[in-house]
mmCIF file with all atom_site columns, C-alpha atoms in Angstrom:
data_model
loop_
_atom_site.group_PDB
_atom_site.id
_atom_site.type_symbol
_atom_site.label_atom_id
_atom_site.label_alt_id
_atom_site.label_comp_id
_atom_site.label_asym_id
_atom_site.label_entity_id
_atom_site.label_seq_id
_atom_site.pdbx_PDB_ins_code
_atom_site.Cartn_x
_atom_site.Cartn_y
_atom_site.Cartn_z
_atom_site.occupancy
_atom_site.B_iso_or_equiv
_atom_site.pdbx_formal_charge
_atom_site.auth_seq_id
_atom_site.auth_comp_id
_atom_site.auth_asym_id
_atom_site.auth_atom_id
_atom_site.pdbx_PDB_model_num
ATOM 1   C CA . UNK A 1 1   ? -18.902 -16.946 151.185 1.00 96.00 ? 242 UNK A CA 1
ATOM 2   C CA . UNK A 1 2   ? -16.349 -19.213 149.605 1.00 96.00 ? 243 UNK A CA 1
ATOM 3   C CA . UNK A 1 3   ? -12.735 -20.449 150.192 1.00 94.00 ? 244 UNK A CA 1
ATOM 4   C CA . UNK A 1 4   ? -10.475 -21.268 152.970 1.00 96.00 ? 245 UNK A CA 1
ATOM 5   C CA . UNK A 1 5   ? -6.803  -20.480 153.539 1.00 97.00 ? 246 UNK A CA 1
ATOM 6   C CA . UNK A 1 6   ? -5.589  -23.407 151.452 1.00 97.00 ? 247 UNK A CA 1
ATOM 7   C CA . UNK A 1 7   ? -7.789  -22.704 148.284 1.00 96.00 ? 248 UNK A CA 1
ATOM 8   C CA . UNK A 1 8   ? -7.424  -18.938 148.533 1.00 96.00 ? 249 UNK A CA 1
ATOM 9   C CA . UNK A 1 9   ? -3.689  -19.417 149.085 1.00 97.00 ? 250 UNK A CA 1
ATOM 10  C CA . UNK A 1 10  ? -3.511  -21.397 145.798 1.00 96.00 ? 251 UNK A CA 1
ATOM 11  C CA . UNK A 1 11  ? -5.561  -18.819 143.895 1.00 96.00 ? 252 UNK A CA 1
ATOM 12  C CA . UNK A 1 12  ? -3.336  -15.881 145.282 1.00 97.00 ? 253 UNK A CA 1
ATOM 13  C CA . UNK A 1 13  ? -0.269  -17.912 144.075 1.00 97.00 ? 254 UNK A CA 1
ATOM 14  C CA . UNK A 1 14  ? -1.838  -18.111 140.478 1.00 96.00 ? 255 UNK A CA 1
ATOM 15  C CA . UNK A 1 15  ? -2.541  -14.400 140.569 1.00 97.00 ? 256 UNK A CA 1
ATOM 16  C CA . UNK A 1 16  ? 0.806   -13.307 141.902 1.00 98.00 ? 257 UNK A CA 1
ATOM 17  C CA . UNK A 1 17  ? 2.605   -15.352 139.320 1.00 97.00 ? 258 UNK A CA 1
ATOM 18  C CA . UNK A 1 18  ? 0.342   -14.637 136.290 1.00 97.00 ? 259 UNK A CA 1
ATOM 19  C CA . UNK A 1 19  ? 0.991   -12.188 133.458 1.00 97.00 ? 260 UNK A CA 1
ATOM 20  C CA . UNK A 1 20  ? -1.791  -9.536  133.938 1.00 97.00 ? 261 UNK A CA 1
ATOM 21  C CA . UNK A 1 21  ? -2.717  -6.698  131.606 1.00 94.00 ? 262 UNK A CA 1
ATOM 22  C CA . UNK A 1 22  ? -0.928  -3.567  133.034 1.00 94.00 ? 263 UNK A CA 1
ATOM 23  C CA . UNK A 1 23  ? -3.835  -1.406  131.986 1.00 95.00 ? 264 UNK A CA 1
ATOM 24  C CA . UNK A 1 24  ? -6.492  -3.494  134.048 1.00 97.00 ? 265 UNK A CA 1
ATOM 25  C CA . UNK A 1 25  ? -7.009  -2.621  137.708 1.00 98.00 ? 266 UNK A CA 1
ATOM 26  C CA . UNK A 1 26  ? -7.572  -5.911  139.597 1.00 98.00 ? 267 UNK A CA 1
ATOM 27  C CA . UNK A 1 27  ? -9.229  -5.991  143.017 1.00 98.00 ? 268 UNK A CA 1
ATOM 28  C CA . UNK A 1 28  ? -9.980  -9.308  144.896 1.00 98.00 ? 269 UNK A CA 1
ATOM 29  C CA . UNK A 1 29  ? -13.130 -9.264  147.156 1.00 98.00 ? 270 UNK A CA 1
ATOM 30  C CA . UNK A 1 30  ? -12.238 -11.564 150.118 1.00 97.00 ? 271 UNK A CA 1
ATOM 31  C CA . UNK A 1 31  ? -14.578 -12.693 153.003 1.00 98.00 ? 272 UNK A CA 1
ATOM 32  C CA . UNK A 1 32  ? -13.958 -10.351 155.860 1.00 98.00 ? 273 UNK A CA 1
ATOM 33  C CA . UNK A 1 33  ? -12.226 -13.001 157.925 1.00 98.00 ? 274 UNK A CA 1
ATOM 34  C CA . UNK A 1 34  ? -9.694  -13.430 155.255 1.00 98.00 ? 275 UNK A CA 1
ATOM 35  C CA . UNK A 1 35  ? -9.053  -9.709  154.404 1.00 98.00 ? 276 UNK A CA 1
ATOM 36  C CA . UNK A 1 36  ? -5.788  -9.487  156.421 1.00 97.00 ? 277 UNK A CA 1
ATOM 37  C CA . UNK A 1 37  ? -4.551  -12.750 154.915 1.00 98.00 ? 278 UNK A CA 1
ATOM 38  C CA . UNK A 1 38  ? -5.350  -11.783 151.346 1.00 98.00 ? 279 UNK A CA 1
ATOM 39  C CA . UNK A 1 39  ? -3.695  -8.284  151.627 1.00 98.00 ? 280 UNK A CA 1
ATOM 40  C CA . UNK A 1 40  ? -0.680  -9.817  153.217 1.00 98.00 ? 281 UNK A CA 1
ATOM 41  C CA . UNK A 1 41  ? -0.397  -12.524 150.584 1.00 98.00 ? 282 UNK A CA 1
ATOM 42  C CA . UNK A 1 42  ? -1.382  -10.918 147.394 1.00 98.00 ? 283 UNK A CA 1
ATOM 43  C CA . UNK A 1 43  ? 1.078   -8.830  145.243 1.00 98.00 ? 284 UNK A CA 1
ATOM 44  C CA . UNK A 1 44  ? 0.797   -5.083  145.876 1.00 97.00 ? 285 UNK A CA 1
ATOM 45  C CA . UNK A 1 45  ? -0.460  -4.502  142.274 1.00 97.00 ? 286 UNK A CA 1
ATOM 46  C CA . UNK A 1 46  ? -3.577  -6.318  143.106 1.00 98.00 ? 287 UNK A CA 1
ATOM 47  C CA . UNK A 1 47  ? -6.074  -4.518  145.320 1.00 98.00 ? 288 UNK A CA 1
ATOM 48  C CA . UNK A 1 48  ? -8.375  -6.039  147.923 1.00 98.00 ? 289 UNK A CA 1
ATOM 49  C CA . UNK A 1 49  ? -12.026 -5.284  148.860 1.00 98.00 ? 290 UNK A CA 1
ATOM 50  C CA . UNK A 1 50  ? -14.361 -6.142  151.629 1.00 98.00 ? 291 UNK A CA 1
ATOM 51  C CA . UNK A 1 51  ? -17.609 -7.612  150.357 1.00 98.00 ? 292 UNK A CA 1
ATOM 52  C CA . UNK A 1 52  ? -19.793 -5.387  152.730 1.00 98.00 ? 293 UNK A CA 1
ATOM 53  C CA . UNK A 1 53  ? -19.580 -3.121  155.680 1.00 98.00 ? 294 UNK A CA 1
ATOM 54  C CA . UNK A 1 54  ? -21.862 -1.003  157.926 1.00 98.00 ? 295 UNK A CA 1
ATOM 55  C CA . UNK A 1 55  ? -22.641 2.646   157.936 1.00 98.00 ? 296 UNK A CA 1
ATOM 56  C CA . UNK A 1 56  ? -20.963 3.713   161.175 1.00 97.00 ? 297 UNK A CA 1
ATOM 57  C CA . UNK A 1 57  ? -17.331 3.710   162.488 1.00 97.00 ? 298 UNK A CA 1
ATOM 58  C CA . UNK A 1 58  ? -18.005 1.504   165.531 1.00 97.00 ? 299 UNK A CA 1
ATOM 59  C CA . UNK A 1 59  ? -20.687 0.554   168.078 1.00 98.00 ? 300 UNK A CA 1
ATOM 60  C CA . UNK A 1 60  ? -23.148 -2.166  169.186 1.00 98.00 ? 301 UNK A CA 1
ATOM 61  C CA . UNK A 1 61  ? -23.589 -3.808  165.822 1.00 98.00 ? 302 UNK A CA 1
ATOM 62  C CA . UNK A 1 62  ? -22.483 -7.322  166.570 1.00 98.00 ? 303 UNK A CA 1
ATOM 63  C CA . UNK A 1 63  ? -21.385 -9.165  163.471 1.00 97.00 ? 304 UNK A CA 1
ATOM 64  C CA . UNK A 1 64  ? -20.724 -6.068  161.466 1.00 98.00 ? 305 UNK A CA 1
ATOM 65  C CA . UNK A 1 65  ? -17.520 -4.546  160.281 1.00 98.00 ? 306 UNK A CA 1
ATOM 66  C CA . UNK A 1 66  ? -16.768 -0.806  159.618 1.00 98.00 ? 307 UNK A CA 1
ATOM 67  C CA . UNK A 1 67  ? -14.903 1.078   157.024 1.00 98.00 ? 308 UNK A CA 1
ATOM 68  C CA . UNK A 1 68  ? -12.362 2.030   159.795 1.00 98.00 ? 309 UNK A CA 1
ATOM 69  C CA . UNK A 1 69  ? -11.652 -1.645  160.458 1.00 98.00 ? 310 UNK A CA 1
ATOM 70  C CA . UNK A 1 70  ? -11.356 -2.235  156.686 1.00 98.00 ? 311 UNK A CA 1
ATOM 71  C CA . UNK A 1 71  ? -8.835  0.566   156.333 1.00 98.00 ? 312 UNK A CA 1
ATOM 72  C CA . UNK A 1 72  ? -6.950  -0.696  159.292 1.00 97.00 ? 313 UNK A CA 1
ATOM 73  C CA . UNK A 1 73  ? -6.273  -3.931  157.470 1.00 97.00 ? 314 UNK A CA 1
ATOM 74  C CA . UNK A 1 74  ? -4.839  -2.019  154.553 1.00 98.00 ? 315 UNK A CA 1
ATOM 75  C CA . UNK A 1 75  ? -7.902  -2.552  152.287 1.00 98.00 ? 316 UNK A CA 1
ATOM 76  C CA . UNK A 1 76  ? -8.838  0.304   149.959 1.00 98.00 ? 317 UNK A CA 1
ATOM 77  C CA . UNK A 1 77  ? -12.185 -0.950  148.502 1.00 98.00 ? 318 UNK A CA 1
ATOM 78  C CA . UNK A 1 78  ? -15.602 -2.205  149.596 1.00 98.00 ? 319 UNK A CA 1
ATOM 79  C CA . UNK A 1 79  ? -18.441 -3.732  147.625 1.00 98.00 ? 320 UNK A CA 1
ATOM 80  C CA . UNK A 1 80  ? -21.856 -2.495  148.599 1.00 98.00 ? 321 UNK A CA 1
ATOM 81  C CA . UNK A 1 81  ? -25.466 -3.335  147.557 1.00 98.00 ? 322 UNK A CA 1
ATOM 82  C CA . UNK A 1 82  ? -24.516 -6.635  146.032 1.00 97.00 ? 323 UNK A CA 1
ATOM 83  C CA . UNK A 1 83  ? -27.829 -8.366  145.024 1.00 96.00 ? 324 UNK A CA 1
ATOM 84  C CA . UNK A 1 84  ? -27.321 -10.941 147.674 1.00 95.00 ? 325 UNK A CA 1
ATOM 85  C CA . UNK A 1 85  ? -27.147 -8.251  150.300 1.00 97.00 ? 326 UNK A CA 1
ATOM 86  C CA . UNK A 1 86  ? -30.332 -6.751  148.843 1.00 97.00 ? 327 UNK A CA 1
ATOM 87  C CA . UNK A 1 87  ? -32.452 -9.912  148.293 1.00 95.00 ? 328 UNK A CA 1
ATOM 88  C CA . UNK A 1 88  ? -31.113 -12.409 150.692 1.00 97.00 ? 329 UNK A CA 1
ATOM 89  C CA . UNK A 1 89  ? -30.477 -9.938  153.757 1.00 98.00 ? 330 UNK A CA 1
ATOM 90  C CA . UNK A 1 90  ? -33.051 -7.396  152.900 1.00 98.00 ? 331 UNK A CA 1
ATOM 91  C CA . UNK A 1 91  ? -30.853 -4.319  152.591 1.00 98.00 ? 332 UNK A CA 1
ATOM 92  C CA . UNK A 1 92  ? -32.808 -1.396  151.336 1.00 98.00 ? 333 UNK A CA 1
ATOM 93  C CA . UNK A 1 93  ? -31.670 1.388   148.789 1.00 98.00 ? 334 UNK A CA 1
ATOM 94  C CA . UNK A 1 94  ? -31.691 3.732   151.698 1.00 98.00 ? 335 UNK A CA 1
ATOM 95  C CA . UNK A 1 95  ? -29.313 1.712   153.778 1.00 98.00 ? 336 UNK A CA 1
ATOM 96  C CA . UNK A 1 96  ? -27.012 1.133   150.836 1.00 98.00 ? 337 UNK A CA 1
ATOM 97  C CA . UNK A 1 97  ? -26.981 4.899   150.224 1.00 98.00 ? 338 UNK A CA 1
ATOM 98  C CA . UNK A 1 98  ? -25.973 5.438   153.812 1.00 98.00 ? 339 UNK A CA 1
ATOM 99  C CA . UNK A 1 99  ? -23.162 2.911   153.577 1.00 98.00 ? 340 UNK A CA 1
ATOM 100 C CA . UNK A 1 100 ? -21.937 4.545   150.461 1.00 98.00 ? 341 UNK A CA 1
ATOM 101 C CA . UNK A 1 101 ? -21.751 7.928   152.074 1.00 98.00 ? 342 UNK A CA 1
ATOM 102 C CA . UNK A 1 102 ? -20.069 6.731   155.148 1.00 98.00 ? 343 UNK A CA 1
ATOM 103 C CA . UNK A 1 103 ? -17.387 4.595   153.183 1.00 98.00 ? 344 UNK A CA 1
ATOM 104 C CA . UNK A 1 104 ? -16.473 7.592   150.984 1.00 98.00 ? 345 UNK A CA 1
ATOM 105 C CA . UNK A 1 105 ? -16.191 9.839   154.008 1.00 98.00 ? 346 UNK A CA 1
ATOM 106 C CA . UNK A 1 106 ? -13.790 7.151   155.337 1.00 98.00 ? 347 UNK A CA 1
ATOM 107 C CA . UNK A 1 107 ? -11.805 7.281   152.223 1.00 97.00 ? 348 UNK A CA 1
ATOM 108 C CA . UNK A 1 108 ? -12.755 3.793   151.142 1.00 98.00 ? 349 UNK A CA 1
ATOM 109 C CA . UNK A 1 109 ? -13.436 3.188   147.458 1.00 98.00 ? 350 UNK A CA 1
ATOM 110 C CA . UNK A 1 110 ? -16.824 1.932   146.702 1.00 98.00 ? 351 UNK A CA 1
ATOM 111 C CA . UNK A 1 111 ? -17.857 -0.708  144.163 1.00 98.00 ? 352 UNK A CA 1
ATOM 112 C CA . UNK A 1 112 ? -21.563 -0.019  144.184 1.00 98.00 ? 353 UNK A CA 1
ATOM 113 C CA . UNK A 1 113 ? -23.919 -2.755  142.792 1.00 98.00 ? 354 UNK A CA 1
ATOM 114 C CA . UNK A 1 114 ? -27.239 -2.424  141.036 1.00 98.00 ? 355 UNK A CA 1
ATOM 115 C CA . UNK A 1 115 ? -29.457 -4.806  138.977 1.00 97.00 ? 356 UNK A CA 1
ATOM 116 C CA . UNK A 1 116 ? -32.821 -6.103  138.190 1.00 96.00 ? 357 UNK A CA 1
ATOM 117 C CA . UNK A 1 117 ? -34.452 -9.389  139.027 1.00 94.00 ? 358 UNK A CA 1
ATOM 118 C CA . UNK A 1 118 ? -35.806 -11.771 136.434 1.00 90.00 ? 359 UNK A CA 1
ATOM 119 C CA . UNK A 1 119 ? -39.531 -10.746 137.004 1.00 92.00 ? 360 UNK A CA 1
ATOM 120 C CA . UNK A 1 120 ? -38.567 -7.033  136.695 1.00 95.00 ? 361 UNK A CA 1
ATOM 121 C CA . UNK A 1 121 ? -36.817 -7.591  133.363 1.00 92.00 ? 362 UNK A CA 1
ATOM 122 C CA . UNK A 1 122 ? -39.722 -9.704  132.076 1.00 90.00 ? 363 UNK A CA 1
ATOM 123 C CA . UNK A 1 123 ? -42.179 -6.742  133.140 1.00 96.00 ? 364 UNK A CA 1
ATOM 124 C CA . UNK A 1 124 ? -40.141 -4.298  131.188 1.00 95.00 ? 365 UNK A CA 1
ATOM 125 C CA . UNK A 1 125 ? -39.102 -2.310  134.291 1.00 96.00 ? 366 UNK A CA 1
ATOM 126 C CA . UNK A 1 126 ? -35.309 -2.813  134.107 1.00 96.00 ? 367 UNK A CA 1
ATOM 127 C CA . UNK A 1 127 ? -34.705 0.851   133.644 1.00 96.00 ? 368 UNK A CA 1
ATOM 128 C CA . UNK A 1 128 ? -36.946 1.972   136.452 1.00 97.00 ? 369 UNK A CA 1
ATOM 129 C CA . UNK A 1 129 ? -35.359 -0.349  138.859 1.00 97.00 ? 370 UNK A CA 1
ATOM 130 C CA . UNK A 1 130 ? -31.696 0.358   138.053 1.00 98.00 ? 371 UNK A CA 1
ATOM 131 C CA . UNK A 1 131 ? -32.293 4.055   137.773 1.00 98.00 ? 372 UNK A CA 1
ATOM 132 C CA . UNK A 1 132 ? -33.905 4.208   141.167 1.00 98.00 ? 373 UNK A CA 1
ATOM 133 C CA . UNK A 1 133 ? -31.051 2.147   142.738 1.00 98.00 ? 374 UNK A CA 1
ATOM 134 C CA . UNK A 1 134 ? -28.536 4.354   141.053 1.00 98.00 ? 375 UNK A CA 1
ATOM 135 C CA . UNK A 1 135 ? -30.252 7.638   142.378 1.00 98.00 ? 376 UNK A CA 1
ATOM 136 C CA . UNK A 1 136 ? -29.929 6.318   145.999 1.00 98.00 ? 377 UNK A CA 1
ATOM 137 C CA . UNK A 1 137 ? -26.166 5.805   145.294 1.00 98.00 ? 378 UNK A CA 1
ATOM 138 C CA . UNK A 1 138 ? -25.711 9.087   143.436 1.00 98.00 ? 379 UNK A CA 1
ATOM 139 C CA . UNK A 1 139 ? -27.429 11.073  146.183 1.00 98.00 ? 380 UNK A CA 1
ATOM 140 C CA . UNK A 1 140 ? -24.686 9.979   148.594 1.00 98.00 ? 381 UNK A CA 1
ATOM 141 C CA . UNK A 1 141 ? -21.637 10.542  146.370 1.00 98.00 ? 382 UNK A CA 1
ATOM 142 C CA . UNK A 1 142 ? -19.540 13.751  146.462 1.00 96.00 ? 383 UNK A CA 1
ATOM 143 C CA . UNK A 1 143 ? -16.333 12.378  145.033 1.00 96.00 ? 384 UNK A CA 1
ATOM 144 C CA . UNK A 1 144 ? -17.004 10.080  141.928 1.00 98.00 ? 385 UNK A CA 1
ATOM 145 C CA . UNK A 1 145 ? -13.357 9.246   141.453 1.00 98.00 ? 386 UNK A CA 1
ATOM 146 C CA . UNK A 1 146 ? -13.684 6.769   144.396 1.00 97.00 ? 387 UNK A CA 1
ATOM 147 C CA . UNK A 1 147 ? -16.616 4.910   143.012 1.00 98.00 ? 388 UNK A CA 1
ATOM 148 C CA . UNK A 1 148 ? -17.227 2.102   140.393 1.00 98.00 ? 389 UNK A CA 1
ATOM 149 C CA . UNK A 1 149 ? -20.746 1.164   139.434 1.00 98.00 ? 390 UNK A CA 1
ATOM 150 C CA . UNK A 1 150 ? -21.396 -2.447  138.922 1.00 98.00 ? 391 UNK A CA 1
ATOM 151 C CA . UNK A 1 151 ? -24.497 -3.623  136.937 1.00 97.00 ? 392 UNK A CA 1
ATOM 152 C CA . UNK A 1 152 ? -25.353 -7.109  137.715 1.00 95.00 ? 393 UNK A CA 1
ATOM 153 C CA . UNK A 1 153 ? -28.671 -8.474  136.376 1.00 95.00 ? 394 UNK A CA 1
ATOM 154 C CA . UNK A 1 154 ? -29.796 -10.652 139.334 1.00 93.00 ? 395 UNK A CA 1
ATOM 155 C CA . UNK A 1 155 ? -31.181 -13.294 136.967 1.00 89.00 ? 396 UNK A CA 1
ATOM 156 C CA . UNK A 1 156 ? -27.732 -13.843 135.480 1.00 87.00 ? 397 UNK A CA 1
ATOM 157 C CA . UNK A 1 157 ? -25.851 -14.397 138.858 1.00 81.00 ? 398 UNK A CA 1
ATOM 158 C CA . UNK A 1 158 ? -24.722 -17.952 139.304 1.00 74.00 ? 399 UNK A CA 1
ATOM 159 C CA . UNK A 1 159 ? -27.422 -19.234 137.047 1.00 77.00 ? 400 UNK A CA 1
ATOM 160 C CA . UNK A 1 160 ? -25.119 -19.873 134.013 1.00 78.00 ? 401 UNK A CA 1
ATOM 161 C CA . UNK A 1 161 ? -27.463 -17.352 132.154 1.00 78.00 ? 402 UNK A CA 1
ATOM 162 C CA . UNK A 1 162 ? -25.497 -14.233 131.045 1.00 78.00 ? 403 UNK A CA 1
ATOM 163 C CA . UNK A 1 163 ? -27.021 -11.047 129.665 1.00 86.00 ? 404 UNK A CA 1
ATOM 164 C CA . UNK A 1 164 ? -26.057 -10.990 126.064 1.00 92.00 ? 405 UNK A CA 1
ATOM 165 C CA . UNK A 1 165 ? -23.408 -8.526  125.189 1.00 94.00 ? 406 UNK A CA 1
ATOM 166 C CA . UNK A 1 166 ? -26.073 -6.370  123.487 1.00 95.00 ? 407 UNK A CA 1
ATOM 167 C CA . UNK A 1 167 ? -28.250 -6.670  126.573 1.00 94.00 ? 408 UNK A CA 1
ATOM 168 C CA . UNK A 1 168 ? -25.546 -5.705  128.864 1.00 95.00 ? 409 UNK A CA 1
ATOM 169 C CA . UNK A 1 169 ? -24.349 -2.856  126.667 1.00 97.00 ? 410 UNK A CA 1
ATOM 170 C CA . UNK A 1 170 ? -27.910 -1.361  126.420 1.00 97.00 ? 411 UNK A CA 1
ATOM 171 C CA . UNK A 1 171 ? -28.224 -1.204  130.177 1.00 97.00 ? 412 UNK A CA 1
ATOM 172 C CA . UNK A 1 172 ? -24.722 0.307   130.505 1.00 98.00 ? 413 UNK A CA 1
ATOM 173 C CA . UNK A 1 173 ? -25.381 2.889   127.961 1.00 98.00 ? 414 UNK A CA 1
ATOM 174 C CA . UNK A 1 174 ? -28.708 3.906   129.546 1.00 98.00 ? 415 UNK A CA 1
ATOM 175 C CA . UNK A 1 175 ? -26.950 4.155   132.880 1.00 98.00 ? 416 UNK A CA 1
ATOM 176 C CA . UNK A 1 176 ? -24.301 6.496   131.352 1.00 98.00 ? 417 UNK A CA 1
ATOM 177 C CA . UNK A 1 177 ? -27.158 8.466   129.868 1.00 98.00 ? 418 UNK A CA 1
ATOM 178 C CA . UNK A 1 178 ? -28.844 8.664   133.342 1.00 98.00 ? 419 UNK A CA 1
ATOM 179 C CA . UNK A 1 179 ? -25.613 9.928   134.728 1.00 98.00 ? 420 UNK A CA 1
ATOM 180 C CA . UNK A 1 180 ? -25.265 12.537  131.989 1.00 98.00 ? 421 UNK A CA 1
ATOM 181 C CA . UNK A 1 181 ? -28.818 13.838  132.712 1.00 98.00 ? 422 UNK A CA 1
ATOM 182 C CA . UNK A 1 182 ? -28.703 13.690  136.546 1.00 98.00 ? 423 UNK A CA 1
ATOM 183 C CA . UNK A 1 183 ? -25.077 14.092  137.492 1.00 98.00 ? 424 UNK A CA 1
ATOM 184 C CA . UNK A 1 184 ? -22.749 15.492  134.927 1.00 98.00 ? 425 UNK A CA 1
ATOM 185 C CA . UNK A 1 185 ? -21.108 14.980  131.622 1.00 98.00 ? 426 UNK A CA 1
ATOM 186 C CA . UNK A 1 186 ? -17.741 14.554  133.265 1.00 98.00 ? 427 UNK A CA 1
ATOM 187 C CA . UNK A 1 187 ? -19.093 11.772  135.580 1.00 98.00 ? 428 UNK A CA 1
ATOM 188 C CA . UNK A 1 188 ? -20.937 10.068  132.789 1.00 98.00 ? 429 UNK A CA 1
ATOM 189 C CA . UNK A 1 189 ? -17.732 10.070  130.646 1.00 98.00 ? 430 UNK A CA 1
ATOM 190 C CA . UNK A 1 190 ? -15.283 9.028   133.376 1.00 98.00 ? 431 UNK A CA 1
ATOM 191 C CA . UNK A 1 191 ? -17.234 6.562   135.655 1.00 98.00 ? 432 UNK A CA 1
ATOM 192 C CA . UNK A 1 192 ? -16.199 2.999   135.225 1.00 98.00 ? 433 UNK A CA 1
ATOM 193 C CA . UNK A 1 193 ? -19.503 0.826   134.808 1.00 98.00 ? 434 UNK A CA 1
ATOM 194 C CA . UNK A 1 194 ? -18.597 -2.803  135.231 1.00 98.00 ? 435 UNK A CA 1
ATOM 195 C CA . UNK A 1 195 ? -20.754 -5.826  134.395 1.00 96.00 ? 436 UNK A CA 1
ATOM 196 C CA . UNK A 1 196 ? -21.362 -8.857  136.729 1.00 94.00 ? 437 UNK A CA 1
ATOM 197 C CA . UNK A 1 197 ? -23.423 -11.937 135.980 1.00 89.00 ? 438 UNK A CA 1
ATOM 198 C CA . UNK A 1 198 ? -21.907 -15.285 135.031 1.00 89.00 ? 439 UNK A CA 1
ATOM 199 C CA . UNK A 1 199 ? -18.937 -13.781 133.385 1.00 93.00 ? 440 UNK A CA 1
ATOM 200 C CA . UNK A 1 200 ? -16.499 -16.551 132.345 1.00 94.00 ? 441 UNK A CA 1
ATOM 201 C CA . UNK A 1 201 ? -13.280 -16.972 130.336 1.00 95.00 ? 442 UNK A CA 1
ATOM 202 C CA . UNK A 1 202 ? -15.535 -18.009 127.369 1.00 94.00 ? 443 UNK A CA 1
ATOM 203 C CA . UNK A 1 203 ? -17.600 -14.843 127.302 1.00 94.00 ? 444 UNK A CA 1
ATOM 204 C CA . UNK A 1 204 ? -15.363 -12.132 128.597 1.00 96.00 ? 445 UNK A CA 1
ATOM 205 C CA . UNK A 1 205 ? -13.766 -11.016 125.380 1.00 97.00 ? 446 UNK A CA 1
ATOM 206 C CA . UNK A 1 206 ? -17.135 -10.288 123.674 1.00 97.00 ? 447 UNK A CA 1
ATOM 207 C CA . UNK A 1 207 ? -18.455 -8.458  126.717 1.00 96.00 ? 448 UNK A CA 1
ATOM 208 C CA . UNK A 1 208 ? -15.273 -6.479  127.054 1.00 97.00 ? 449 UNK A CA 1
ATOM 209 C CA . UNK A 1 209 ? -15.459 -5.341  123.592 1.00 97.00 ? 450 UNK A CA 1
ATOM 210 C CA . UNK A 1 210 ? -18.753 -3.288  124.406 1.00 97.00 ? 451 UNK A CA 1
ATOM 211 C CA . UNK A 1 211 ? -18.129 0.368   124.326 1.00 97.00 ? 452 UNK A CA 1
ATOM 212 C CA . UNK A 1 212 ? -19.811 1.073   127.755 1.00 98.00 ? 453 UNK A CA 1
ATOM 213 C CA . UNK A 1 213 ? -18.548 -1.967  129.642 1.00 98.00 ? 454 UNK A CA 1
ATOM 214 C CA . UNK A 1 214 ? -15.463 -0.941  131.515 1.00 98.00 ? 455 UNK A CA 1
ATOM 215 C CA . UNK A 1 215 ? -14.726 -4.199  133.332 1.00 98.00 ? 456 UNK A CA 1
ATOM 216 C CA . UNK A 1 216 ? -16.188 -7.136  135.434 1.00 98.00 ? 457 UNK A CA 1
ATOM 217 C CA . UNK A 1 217 ? -17.404 -7.969  138.809 1.00 97.00 ? 458 UNK A CA 1
ATOM 218 C CA . UNK A 1 218 ? -16.611 -11.640 138.674 1.00 96.00 ? 459 UNK A CA 1
ATOM 219 C CA . UNK A 1 219 ? -18.332 -14.285 140.894 1.00 93.00 ? 460 UNK A CA 1
ATOM 220 C CA . UNK A 1 220 ? -17.740 -17.967 140.577 1.00 92.00 ? 461 UNK A CA 1
ATOM 221 C CA . UNK A 1 221 ? -15.132 -17.736 137.909 1.00 94.00 ? 462 UNK A CA 1
ATOM 222 C CA . UNK A 1 222 ? -12.911 -15.682 140.167 1.00 96.00 ? 463 UNK A CA 1
ATOM 223 C CA . UNK A 1 223 ? -12.322 -18.897 142.272 1.00 94.00 ? 464 UNK A CA 1
ATOM 224 C CA . UNK A 1 224 ? -10.873 -20.620 139.148 1.00 93.00 ? 465 UNK A CA 1
ATOM 225 C CA . UNK A 1 225 ? -7.559  -20.106 137.086 1.00 91.00 ? 466 UNK A CA 1
ATOM 226 C CA . UNK A 1 226 ? -9.800  -18.720 134.297 1.00 95.00 ? 467 UNK A CA 1
ATOM 227 C CA . UNK A 1 227 ? -9.951  -15.557 136.362 1.00 97.00 ? 468 UNK A CA 1
ATOM 228 C CA . UNK A 1 228 ? -6.565  -14.640 134.730 1.00 97.00 ? 469 UNK A CA 1
ATOM 229 C CA . UNK A 1 229 ? -8.142  -14.941 131.340 1.00 97.00 ? 470 UNK A CA 1
ATOM 230 C CA . UNK A 1 230 ? -10.991 -12.643 132.332 1.00 98.00 ? 471 UNK A CA 1
ATOM 231 C CA . UNK A 1 231 ? -8.565  -9.992  133.787 1.00 98.00 ? 472 UNK A CA 1
ATOM 232 C CA . UNK A 1 232 ? -6.759  -10.166 130.360 1.00 97.00 ? 473 UNK A CA 1
ATOM 233 C CA . UNK A 1 233 ? -9.973  -9.974  128.309 1.00 97.00 ? 474 UNK A CA 1
ATOM 234 C CA . UNK A 1 234 ? -8.790  -6.804  126.504 1.00 94.00 ? 475 UNK A CA 1
ATOM 235 C CA . UNK A 1 235 ? -5.179  -8.085  125.895 1.00 88.00 ? 476 UNK A CA 1
#
């Protein structure tokens, strides 16, 4: 929940005029009230995502938006299950799974988020938590080509703490192993698993060099010019 037309306009100008790695897909997750604005202003090479939506096309759900509305604004992606949706707004694994199913049925690409809290990591239950979250997502996916999985350790979001490249790689590798065992070799090999959690211009290259980290879900740094450095982490 950041930005206004002035600040987002400046950021959009920076992105539109920047030299971006041609092999990196860039998608900007704008607040819902600015989705139209972002899509109209951003260069067509840059995608736009809603930050959340509901599980049905329309109805008496005041304050919510639907995949149909998102598509109507020319938007192709939605972020679902972000830790703030889970832990601030109380969204359950079951609800997130239902949203994933409806968005994919509506031909909206899904960036599905998973991740453990600090107490879960300290208790040694990281794998249990992220595998359970992933199962609720996987059970609702038929076409994996429209899905990106985002691992974001909750203890590293906006705290300045980042999972070390080795910590992030370990979870990404285990997630790929879970997909291999529970979905298919093809999905395990092709699915993009991106990392979120205090990614900055300073740490992005080392994280990007890990074999199972396929990109980033960028938070605070996406509001700054260093976002361009993160996009070009593999350049």
